[in-house]
Coordinates of C-alpha atoms and ligand atoms in Angstrom, one line a residue:
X1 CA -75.3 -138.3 -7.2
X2 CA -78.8 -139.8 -8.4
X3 CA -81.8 -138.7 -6.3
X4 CA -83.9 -141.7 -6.4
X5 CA -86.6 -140.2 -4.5
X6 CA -86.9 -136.8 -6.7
X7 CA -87.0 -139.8 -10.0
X8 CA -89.8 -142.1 -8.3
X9 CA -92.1 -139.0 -7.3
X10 CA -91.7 -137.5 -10.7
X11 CA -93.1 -140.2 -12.3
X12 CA -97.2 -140.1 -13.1
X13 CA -97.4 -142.6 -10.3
X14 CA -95.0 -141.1 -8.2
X15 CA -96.1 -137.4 -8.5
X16 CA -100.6 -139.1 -7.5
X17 CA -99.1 -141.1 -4.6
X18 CA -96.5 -138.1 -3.2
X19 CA -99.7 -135.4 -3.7
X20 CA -102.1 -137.8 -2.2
X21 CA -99.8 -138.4 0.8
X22 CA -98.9 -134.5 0.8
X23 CA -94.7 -135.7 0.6
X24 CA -92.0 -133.4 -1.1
X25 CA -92.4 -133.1 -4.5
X26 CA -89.3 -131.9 -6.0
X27 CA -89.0 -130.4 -9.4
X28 CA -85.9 -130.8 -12.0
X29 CA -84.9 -127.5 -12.1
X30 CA -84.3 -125.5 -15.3
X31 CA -80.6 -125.4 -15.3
X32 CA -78.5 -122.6 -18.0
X33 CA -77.5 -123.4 -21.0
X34 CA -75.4 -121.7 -23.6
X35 CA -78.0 -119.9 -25.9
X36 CA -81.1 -120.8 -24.5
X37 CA -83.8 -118.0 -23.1
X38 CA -83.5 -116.1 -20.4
X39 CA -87.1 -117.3 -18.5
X40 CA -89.0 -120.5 -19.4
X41 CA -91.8 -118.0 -20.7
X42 CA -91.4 -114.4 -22.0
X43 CA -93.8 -112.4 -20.3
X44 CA -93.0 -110.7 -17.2
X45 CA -95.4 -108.7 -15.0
X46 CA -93.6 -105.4 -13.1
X47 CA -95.5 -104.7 -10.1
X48 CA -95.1 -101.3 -8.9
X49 CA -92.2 -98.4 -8.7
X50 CA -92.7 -95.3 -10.9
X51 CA -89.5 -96.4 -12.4
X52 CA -90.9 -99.3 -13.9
X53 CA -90.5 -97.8 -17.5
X54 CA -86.8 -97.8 -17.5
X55 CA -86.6 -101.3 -16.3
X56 CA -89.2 -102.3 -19.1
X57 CA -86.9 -101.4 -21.9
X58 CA -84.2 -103.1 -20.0
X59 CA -86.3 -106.3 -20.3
X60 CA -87.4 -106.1 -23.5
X61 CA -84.0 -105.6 -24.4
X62 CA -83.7 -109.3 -23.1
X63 CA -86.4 -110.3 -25.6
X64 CA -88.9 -110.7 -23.0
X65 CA -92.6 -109.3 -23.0
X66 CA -93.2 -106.8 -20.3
X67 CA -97.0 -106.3 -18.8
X68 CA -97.6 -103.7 -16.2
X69 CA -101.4 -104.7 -14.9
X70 CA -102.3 -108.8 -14.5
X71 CA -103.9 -110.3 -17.8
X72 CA -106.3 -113.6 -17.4
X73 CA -105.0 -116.6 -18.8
X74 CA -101.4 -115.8 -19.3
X75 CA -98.7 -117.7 -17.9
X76 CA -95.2 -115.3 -16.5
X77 CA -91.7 -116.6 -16.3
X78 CA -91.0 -113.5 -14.2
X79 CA -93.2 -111.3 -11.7
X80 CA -90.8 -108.3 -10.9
X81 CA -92.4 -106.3 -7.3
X82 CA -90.7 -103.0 -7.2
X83 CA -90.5 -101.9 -4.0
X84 CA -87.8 -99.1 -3.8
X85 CA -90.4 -95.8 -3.6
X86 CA -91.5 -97.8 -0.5
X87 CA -91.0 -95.8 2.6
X88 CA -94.1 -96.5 5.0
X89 CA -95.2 -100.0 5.7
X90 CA -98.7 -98.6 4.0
X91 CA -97.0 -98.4 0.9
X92 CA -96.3 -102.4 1.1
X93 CA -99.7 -103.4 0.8
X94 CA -100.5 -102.7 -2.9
X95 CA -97.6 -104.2 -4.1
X96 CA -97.8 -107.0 -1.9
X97 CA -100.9 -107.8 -2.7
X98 CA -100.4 -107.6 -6.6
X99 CA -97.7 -110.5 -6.4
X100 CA -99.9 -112.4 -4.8
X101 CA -102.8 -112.3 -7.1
X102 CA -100.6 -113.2 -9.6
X103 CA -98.8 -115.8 -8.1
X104 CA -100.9 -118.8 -9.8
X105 CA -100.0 -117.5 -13.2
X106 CA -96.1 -117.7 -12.8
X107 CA -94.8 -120.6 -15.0
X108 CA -92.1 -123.8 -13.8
X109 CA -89.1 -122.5 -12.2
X110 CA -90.5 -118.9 -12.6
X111 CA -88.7 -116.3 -10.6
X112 CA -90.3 -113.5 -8.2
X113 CA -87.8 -110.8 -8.2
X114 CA -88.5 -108.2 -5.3
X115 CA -86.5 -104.8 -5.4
X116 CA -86.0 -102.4 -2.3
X117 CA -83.3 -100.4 -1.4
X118 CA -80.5 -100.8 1.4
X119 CA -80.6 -98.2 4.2
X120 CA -77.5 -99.1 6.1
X121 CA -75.0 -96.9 3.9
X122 CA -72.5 -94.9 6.4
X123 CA -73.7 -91.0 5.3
X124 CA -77.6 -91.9 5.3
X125 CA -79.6 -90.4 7.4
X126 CA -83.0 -92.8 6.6
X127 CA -85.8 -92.6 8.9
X128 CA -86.6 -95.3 11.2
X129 CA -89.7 -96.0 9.1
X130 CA -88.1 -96.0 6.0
X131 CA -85.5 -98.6 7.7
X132 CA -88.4 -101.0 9.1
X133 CA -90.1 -100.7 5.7
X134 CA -87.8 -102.0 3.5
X135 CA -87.1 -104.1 6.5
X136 CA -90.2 -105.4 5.9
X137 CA -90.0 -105.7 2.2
X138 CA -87.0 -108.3 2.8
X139 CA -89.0 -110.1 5.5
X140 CA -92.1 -110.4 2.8
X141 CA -89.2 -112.1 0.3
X142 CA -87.8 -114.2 2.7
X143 CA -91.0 -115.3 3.5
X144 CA -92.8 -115.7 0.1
X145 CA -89.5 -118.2 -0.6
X146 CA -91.2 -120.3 1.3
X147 CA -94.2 -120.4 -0.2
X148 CA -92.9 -120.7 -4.1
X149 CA -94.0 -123.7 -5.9
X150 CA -92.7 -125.5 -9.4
X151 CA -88.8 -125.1 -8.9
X152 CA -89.5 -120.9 -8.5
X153 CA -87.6 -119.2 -6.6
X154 CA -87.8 -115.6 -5.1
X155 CA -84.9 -113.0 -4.3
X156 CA -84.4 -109.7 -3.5
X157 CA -81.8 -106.5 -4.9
X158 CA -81.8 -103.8 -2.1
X159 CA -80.5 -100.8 -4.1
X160 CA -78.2 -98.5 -2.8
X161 CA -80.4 -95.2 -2.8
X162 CA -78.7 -93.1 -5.6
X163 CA -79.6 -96.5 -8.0
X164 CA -82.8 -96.8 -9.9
X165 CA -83.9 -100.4 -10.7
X166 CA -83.1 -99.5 -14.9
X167 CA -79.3 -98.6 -13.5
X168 CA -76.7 -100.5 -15.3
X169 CA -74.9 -101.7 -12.4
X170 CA -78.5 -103.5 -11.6
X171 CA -78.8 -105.1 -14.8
X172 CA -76.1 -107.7 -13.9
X173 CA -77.5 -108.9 -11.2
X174 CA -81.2 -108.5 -12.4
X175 CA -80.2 -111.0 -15.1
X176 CA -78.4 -113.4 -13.2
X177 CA -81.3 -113.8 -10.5
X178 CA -83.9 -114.0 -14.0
X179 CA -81.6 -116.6 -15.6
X180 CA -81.1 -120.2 -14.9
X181 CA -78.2 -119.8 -13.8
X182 CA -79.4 -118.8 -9.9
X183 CA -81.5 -122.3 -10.1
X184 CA -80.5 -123.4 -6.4
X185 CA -80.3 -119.4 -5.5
X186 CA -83.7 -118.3 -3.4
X187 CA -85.1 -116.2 -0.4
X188 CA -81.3 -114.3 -0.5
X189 CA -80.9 -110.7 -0.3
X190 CA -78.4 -109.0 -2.4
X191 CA -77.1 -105.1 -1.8
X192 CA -76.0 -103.5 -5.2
X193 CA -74.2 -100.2 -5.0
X194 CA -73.4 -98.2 -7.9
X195 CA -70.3 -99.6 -10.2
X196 CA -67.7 -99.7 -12.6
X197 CA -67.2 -101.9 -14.6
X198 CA -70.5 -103.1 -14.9
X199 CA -71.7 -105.5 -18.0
X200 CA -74.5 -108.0 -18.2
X201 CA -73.1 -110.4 -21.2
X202 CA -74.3 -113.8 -20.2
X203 CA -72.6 -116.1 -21.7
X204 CA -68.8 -115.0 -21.5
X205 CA -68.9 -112.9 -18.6
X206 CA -65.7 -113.4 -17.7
X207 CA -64.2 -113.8 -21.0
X208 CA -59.8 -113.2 -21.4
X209 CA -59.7 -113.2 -17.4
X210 CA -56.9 -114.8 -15.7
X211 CA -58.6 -117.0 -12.7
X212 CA -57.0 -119.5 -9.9
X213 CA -58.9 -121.7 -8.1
X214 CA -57.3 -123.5 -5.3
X215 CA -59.0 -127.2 -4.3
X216 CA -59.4 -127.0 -7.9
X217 CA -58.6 -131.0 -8.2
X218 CA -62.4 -132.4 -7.4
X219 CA -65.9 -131.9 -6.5
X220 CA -67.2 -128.1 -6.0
X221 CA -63.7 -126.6 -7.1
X222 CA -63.3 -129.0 -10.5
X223 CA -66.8 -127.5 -11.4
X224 CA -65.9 -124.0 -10.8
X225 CA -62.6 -124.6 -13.1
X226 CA -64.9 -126.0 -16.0
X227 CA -67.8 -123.0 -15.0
X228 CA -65.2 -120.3 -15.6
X229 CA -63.7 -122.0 -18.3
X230 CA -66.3 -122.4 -20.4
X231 CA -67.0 -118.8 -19.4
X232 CA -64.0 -117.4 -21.4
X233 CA -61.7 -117.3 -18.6
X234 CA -57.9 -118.8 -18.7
X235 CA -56.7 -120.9 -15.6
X236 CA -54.4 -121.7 -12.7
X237 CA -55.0 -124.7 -11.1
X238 CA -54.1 -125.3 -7.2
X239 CA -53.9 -128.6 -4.8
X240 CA -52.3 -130.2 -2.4
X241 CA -48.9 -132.3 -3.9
X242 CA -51.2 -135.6 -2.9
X243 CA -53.9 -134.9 -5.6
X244 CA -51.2 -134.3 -8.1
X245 CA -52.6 -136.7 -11.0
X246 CA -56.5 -135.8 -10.5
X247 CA -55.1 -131.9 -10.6
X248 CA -53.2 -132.6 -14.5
X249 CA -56.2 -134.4 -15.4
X250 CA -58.3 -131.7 -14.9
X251 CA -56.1 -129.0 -16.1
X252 CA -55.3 -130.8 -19.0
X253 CA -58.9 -130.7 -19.7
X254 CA -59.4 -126.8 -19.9
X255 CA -55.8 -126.3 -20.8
X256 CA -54.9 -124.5 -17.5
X257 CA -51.7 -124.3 -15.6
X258 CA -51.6 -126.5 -12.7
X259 CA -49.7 -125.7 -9.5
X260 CA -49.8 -128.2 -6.3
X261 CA -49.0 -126.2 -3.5
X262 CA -50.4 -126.6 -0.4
X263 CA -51.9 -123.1 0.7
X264 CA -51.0 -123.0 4.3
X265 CA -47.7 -122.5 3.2
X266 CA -47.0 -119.2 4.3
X267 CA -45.6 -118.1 1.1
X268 CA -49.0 -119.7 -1.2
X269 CA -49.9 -116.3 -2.3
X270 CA -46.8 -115.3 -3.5
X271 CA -46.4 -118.2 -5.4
X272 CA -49.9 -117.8 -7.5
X273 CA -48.9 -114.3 -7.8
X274 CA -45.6 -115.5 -9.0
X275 CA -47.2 -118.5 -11.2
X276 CA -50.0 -115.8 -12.7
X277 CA -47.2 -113.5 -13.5
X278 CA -44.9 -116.3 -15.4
X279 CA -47.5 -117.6 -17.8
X280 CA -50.1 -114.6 -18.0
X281 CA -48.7 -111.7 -16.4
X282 CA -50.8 -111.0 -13.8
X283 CA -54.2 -112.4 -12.2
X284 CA -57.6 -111.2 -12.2
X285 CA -59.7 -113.7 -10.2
X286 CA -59.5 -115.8 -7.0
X287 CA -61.3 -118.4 -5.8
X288 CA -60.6 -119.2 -2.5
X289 CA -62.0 -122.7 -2.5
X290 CA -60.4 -125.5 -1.0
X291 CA -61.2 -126.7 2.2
X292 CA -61.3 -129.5 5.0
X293 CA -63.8 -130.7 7.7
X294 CA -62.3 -132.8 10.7
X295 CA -65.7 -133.1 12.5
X296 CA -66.3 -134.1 15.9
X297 CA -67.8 -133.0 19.2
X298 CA -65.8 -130.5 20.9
X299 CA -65.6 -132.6 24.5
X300 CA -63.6 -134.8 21.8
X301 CA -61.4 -132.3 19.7
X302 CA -57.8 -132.0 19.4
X303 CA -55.6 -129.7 18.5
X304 CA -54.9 -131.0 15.2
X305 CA -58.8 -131.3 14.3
X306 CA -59.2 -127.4 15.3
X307 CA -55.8 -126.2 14.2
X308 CA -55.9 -128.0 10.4
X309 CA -59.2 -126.9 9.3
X310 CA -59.2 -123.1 11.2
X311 CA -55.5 -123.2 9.2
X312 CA -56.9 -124.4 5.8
X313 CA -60.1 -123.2 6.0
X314 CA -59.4 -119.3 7.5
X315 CA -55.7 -118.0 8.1
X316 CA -54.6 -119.5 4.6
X317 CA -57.3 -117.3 2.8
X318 CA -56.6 -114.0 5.0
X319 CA -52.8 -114.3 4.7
X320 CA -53.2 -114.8 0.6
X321 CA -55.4 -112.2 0.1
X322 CA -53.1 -110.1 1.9
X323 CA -49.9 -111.6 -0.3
X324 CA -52.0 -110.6 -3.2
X325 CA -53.2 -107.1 -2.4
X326 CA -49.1 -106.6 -1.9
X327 CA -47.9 -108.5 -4.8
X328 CA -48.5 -106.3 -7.2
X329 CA -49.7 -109.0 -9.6
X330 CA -53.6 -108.2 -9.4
X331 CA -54.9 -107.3 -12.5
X332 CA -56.8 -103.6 -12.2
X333 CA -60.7 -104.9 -11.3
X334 CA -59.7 -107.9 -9.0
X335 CA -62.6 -110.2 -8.1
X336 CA -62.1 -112.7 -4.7
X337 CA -64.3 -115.3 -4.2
X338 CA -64.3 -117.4 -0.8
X339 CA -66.2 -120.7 -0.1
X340 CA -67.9 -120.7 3.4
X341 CA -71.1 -122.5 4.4
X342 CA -74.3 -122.4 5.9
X343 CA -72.4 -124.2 8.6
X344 CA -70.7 -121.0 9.1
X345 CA -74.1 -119.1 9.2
X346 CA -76.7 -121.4 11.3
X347 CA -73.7 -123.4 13.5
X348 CA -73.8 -127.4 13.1
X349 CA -73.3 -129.9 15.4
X350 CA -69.9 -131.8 15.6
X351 CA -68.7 -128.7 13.3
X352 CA -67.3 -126.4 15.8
X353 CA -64.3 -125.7 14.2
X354 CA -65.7 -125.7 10.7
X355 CA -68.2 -123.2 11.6
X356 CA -65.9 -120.9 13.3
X357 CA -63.7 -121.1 9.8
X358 CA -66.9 -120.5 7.5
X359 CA -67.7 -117.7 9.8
X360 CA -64.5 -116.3 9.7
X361 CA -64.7 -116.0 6.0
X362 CA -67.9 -114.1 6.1
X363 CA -66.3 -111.7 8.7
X364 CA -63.2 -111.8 6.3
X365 CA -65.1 -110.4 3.1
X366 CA -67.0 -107.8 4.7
X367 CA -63.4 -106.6 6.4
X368 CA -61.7 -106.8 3.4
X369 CA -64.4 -105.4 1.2
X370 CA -62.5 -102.1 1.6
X371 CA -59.2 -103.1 0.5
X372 CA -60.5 -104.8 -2.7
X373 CA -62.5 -101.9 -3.4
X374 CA -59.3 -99.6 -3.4
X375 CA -57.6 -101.8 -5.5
X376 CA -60.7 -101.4 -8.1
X377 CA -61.8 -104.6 -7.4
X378 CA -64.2 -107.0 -4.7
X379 CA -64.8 -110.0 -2.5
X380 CA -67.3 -111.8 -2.0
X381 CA -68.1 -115.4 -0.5
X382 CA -70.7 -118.1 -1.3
X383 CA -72.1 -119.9 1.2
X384 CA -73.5 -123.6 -0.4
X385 CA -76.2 -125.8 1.5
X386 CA -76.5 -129.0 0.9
X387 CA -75.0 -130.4 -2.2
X388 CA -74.6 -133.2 -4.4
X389 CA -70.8 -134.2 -3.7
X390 CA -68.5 -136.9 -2.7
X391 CA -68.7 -135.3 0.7
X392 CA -72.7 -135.6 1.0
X393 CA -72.4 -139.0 -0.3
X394 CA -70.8 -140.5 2.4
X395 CA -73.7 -139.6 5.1
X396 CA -76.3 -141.8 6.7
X397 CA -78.6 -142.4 4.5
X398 CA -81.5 -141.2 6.8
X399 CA -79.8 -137.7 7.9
X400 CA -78.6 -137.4 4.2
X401 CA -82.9 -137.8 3.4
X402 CA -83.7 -135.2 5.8
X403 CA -80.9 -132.5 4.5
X404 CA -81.6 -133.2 1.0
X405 CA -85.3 -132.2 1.6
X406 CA -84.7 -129.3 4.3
X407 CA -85.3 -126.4 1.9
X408 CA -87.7 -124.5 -0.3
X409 CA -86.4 -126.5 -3.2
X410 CA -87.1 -130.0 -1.6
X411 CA -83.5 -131.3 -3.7
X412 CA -79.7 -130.6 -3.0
X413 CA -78.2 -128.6 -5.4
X414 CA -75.1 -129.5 -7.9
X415 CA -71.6 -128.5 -7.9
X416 CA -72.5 -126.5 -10.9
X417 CA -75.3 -124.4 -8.9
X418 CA -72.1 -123.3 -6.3
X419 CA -70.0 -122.6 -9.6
X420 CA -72.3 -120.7 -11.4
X421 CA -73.1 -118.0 -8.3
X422 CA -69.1 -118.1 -8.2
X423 CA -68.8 -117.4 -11.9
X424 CA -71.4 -114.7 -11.4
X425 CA -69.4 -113.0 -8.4
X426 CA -66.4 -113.3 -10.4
X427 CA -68.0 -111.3 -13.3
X428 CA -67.5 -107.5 -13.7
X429 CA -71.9 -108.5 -13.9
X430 CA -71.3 -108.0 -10.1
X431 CA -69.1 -105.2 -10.0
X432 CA -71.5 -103.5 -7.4
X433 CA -71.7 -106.3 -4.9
X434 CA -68.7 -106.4 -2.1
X435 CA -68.4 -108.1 1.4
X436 CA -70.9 -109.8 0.7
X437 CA -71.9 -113.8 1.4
X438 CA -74.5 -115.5 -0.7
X439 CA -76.1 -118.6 0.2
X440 CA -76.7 -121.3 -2.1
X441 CA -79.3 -123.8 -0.5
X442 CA -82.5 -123.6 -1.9
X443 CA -83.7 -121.0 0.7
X444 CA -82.6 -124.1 3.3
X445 CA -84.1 -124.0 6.6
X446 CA -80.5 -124.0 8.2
X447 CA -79.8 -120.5 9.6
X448 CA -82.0 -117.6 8.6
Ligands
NAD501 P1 -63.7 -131.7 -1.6 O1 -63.2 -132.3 -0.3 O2 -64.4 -132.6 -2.6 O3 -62.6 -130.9 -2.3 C1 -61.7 -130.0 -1.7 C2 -60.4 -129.9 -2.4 O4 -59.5 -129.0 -1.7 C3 -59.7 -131.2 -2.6 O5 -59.2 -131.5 -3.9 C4 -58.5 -131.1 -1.6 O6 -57.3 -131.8 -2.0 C5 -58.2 -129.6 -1.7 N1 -57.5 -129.1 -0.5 C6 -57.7 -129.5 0.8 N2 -56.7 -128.9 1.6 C7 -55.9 -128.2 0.8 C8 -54.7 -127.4 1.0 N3 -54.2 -127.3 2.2 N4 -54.1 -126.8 -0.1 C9 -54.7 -127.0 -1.3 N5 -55.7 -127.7 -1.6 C10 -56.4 -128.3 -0.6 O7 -64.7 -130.6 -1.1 P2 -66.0 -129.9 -1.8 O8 -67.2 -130.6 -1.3 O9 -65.8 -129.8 -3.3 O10 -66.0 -128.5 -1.1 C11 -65.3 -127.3 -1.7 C12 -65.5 -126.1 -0.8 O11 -66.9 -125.9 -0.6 C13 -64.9 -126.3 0.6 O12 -64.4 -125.1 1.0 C14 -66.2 -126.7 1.4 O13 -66.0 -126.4 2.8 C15 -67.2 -125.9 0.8 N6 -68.6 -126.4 1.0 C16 -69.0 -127.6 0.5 C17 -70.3 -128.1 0.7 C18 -70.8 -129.4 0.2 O14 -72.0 -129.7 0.3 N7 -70.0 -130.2 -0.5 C19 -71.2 -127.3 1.5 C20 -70.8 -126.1 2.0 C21 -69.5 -125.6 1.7

């Protein structure tokens, strides 16, 4: 959908007018393409860590130009703030600082990429200053989000604490944070634990995978069919019976398989398993996408407005994943990704049963995070904001405004920005992340 706004305020007269008035002034964002470079502009500054060598040849094996101290008059695509050593909030200052100096030279849609560690593994015995440091350091990233200018963004990779930032299973998410394929992705933490198998291709990390994606007939799921697709993978498509002919056509289109079936059926994951097994032979990635809202107030609900979308949106995905796990059909690194929402994060009014499901899907991945990770595999959701769909399109015009500009981004993202966080989580690039939920909202001020 166009966003007039965003066109008029990017025009020379637009962009005087918007400053002058101090309005949103949102920039196109640099969006991946197949071949193109990693960052807008090659040099990167690494801020702190005394492992910082081993992640320079890491980046320099990405063709970019790595500088360890601030130079005048040079622009960054990257400032990198390692922040793992950390351990005291007296060792935040330096690095803190450093960023900041530097901020001014960072380049359009230039990323900050903070690393700390994760201290909430089950046999660490961290200190409870080494905990409300690297607290900190993801307070200091959330909060810097904020204050990122130009389309930039700013995320953070808590390492487990066997993993040095140069560690392969970093790389893949490293890269996908750098690239422009996290354009919509900022002020999100990500926890990366050691894993196999890890790569960092980018552009066919999923390449010979078997994939379905269910709601796979429009909007968000059609984009994550053509996402994996052009990605390498092979395809099952999956909708309801009534959105037979859209389903073909897009199936057609990236010579997939398509299946309607309605997944509240109790039987839906044995018949993908089934399908996958016919005309592959097994399955390698899910994509637990489709999904309903029946909104209203809950003085107003009914049964069938709670029961439908908790049944479409929540039991449908647990009692797949569970058909799946037993089918035997799963290839041997499964990846399961689920759709839930800021809704199901921050609460939304006239979404009560919506929430709950969106909730119940984060709650579902970190529960089931276990059981994938037996089974060699992970699952993960995403959690989109507001974004450019048939669904947004339909709001008031006004409230529609007001969501659009409600994040660090100022814009709603695309289906493509949802698809390409999918594709990454799908990707054996994310081999170390599991249970997790990553929001895609432009840092939105919805929920924390
Ligand atoms: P959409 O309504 O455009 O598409 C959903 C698809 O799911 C449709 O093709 C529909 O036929 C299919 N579907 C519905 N019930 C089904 C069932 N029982 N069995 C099989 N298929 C079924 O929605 P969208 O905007 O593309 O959203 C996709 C996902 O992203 C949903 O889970 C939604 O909750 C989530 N999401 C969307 C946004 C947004 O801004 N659009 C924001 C946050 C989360």
């Amino acid at each position: 959908m166009k966003d007039s706004y965003a066109q008029i305020v990017n025009s020379s007269v637009g962009k005087k007018v918007a400053g002058a008035l101090g309005l949103p002034q949102p920039v196109e964002l640099r969006r991946y393409a197949p071949g193109q470079d990693l960052l807008n502009d090659r040099k990167v500054l690494v801020v702190g860590g005394q492992s910082a060598d081993g992640l320079a040849e890491t980046l320099l094996d990405w063709n970019l130009e790595v500088r360890r101290h601030p130079e005048s008059r040079t622009r960054y695509g990257a400032i990198i703030a390692d922040f793992t050593d950390a351990a005291t909030p007296a060792d935040l200052q330096n690095g803190a600082l450093a960023v900041g100096a530097a901020l001014r030279s960072l380049g359009t849609c230039g990323r900050v990429i903070v690393l700390g560690r994760s201290t909430d593994h089950e046999d660490d015995e961290s200190s409870p200053e080494l905990v409300a440091t690297q607290k900190a350091v993801e307070g200091f990233m959330r909060s810097l989000a904020h204050e990122m200018r130009k389309g930039s963004t700013c995320n953070l990779l808590k390492l487990a604490p066997e993993l040095g930032p140069e560690h392969e299973s970093v790389q893949g998410p490293l890269k996908f944070l750098l690239s422009a394929r996290s354009a919509y992705i900022s002020g999100q933490p990500l926890s990366v634990d050691p894993a196999k198998p890890h790569t960092v291709e980018a552009d066919a990390p999923v390449d010979g995978k078997v994939a379905v994606v269910t709601g796979a007939a429009r909007g968000i799921g059609e984009a994550i069919v053509r996402r994996l697709h052009d990605d390498g993978a092979e395809l099952i498509l999956v909708d309801v019976p009534a959105a037979g002919e859209a389903l073909s056509k897009v199936a057609n289109s990236v010579n997939g398989v398509a299946l309607q079936l309605d997944i509240t059926q109790k039987d839906a994951g044995s018949k993908i398993a089934e399908t996958a097994r016919k005309h592959f032979g097994h399955l390698d990635i899910v994509i637990h996408n489709a999904g309903i809202t029946r909104d209203k107030m809950l003085a107003n609900m009914d049964e069938n407005k709670w029961g439908s979308v908790l049944a479409v949106n929540l039991a449908s995905q647990l009692a797949m994943n569970r058909q799946l796990l037993d089918s035997g059909a799963l290839g041997p690194n499964p990846r399961v990704v689920s759709l839930a929402s800021t809704s199901g994060i921050a609460g939304n009014r006239g979404q009560t049963n919506y929430g709950a499901s969106k909730a119940g899907i984060i709650g579902m991945v970190s529960a089931m995070a276990v059981d994938f990770a037996q089974a060699g595999g992970t699952v993960n959701a995403v959690a989109p904001g507001f974004i450019e769909t048939e669904m947004t399109k339909a709001m008031p015009t006004v409230t529609r405004e007001v969501a659009r500009r409600l994040n660090s981004l100022q814009q709603g993202g695309k289906p493509e920005d949802v698809a390409q966080a999918v594709g990454f989580l799908a990707s054996n690039a994310a081999a170390g992340i599991n249970g997790q939920t990553l929001r895609v909202c432009g840092q939105s001020m919805v929920g924390a």
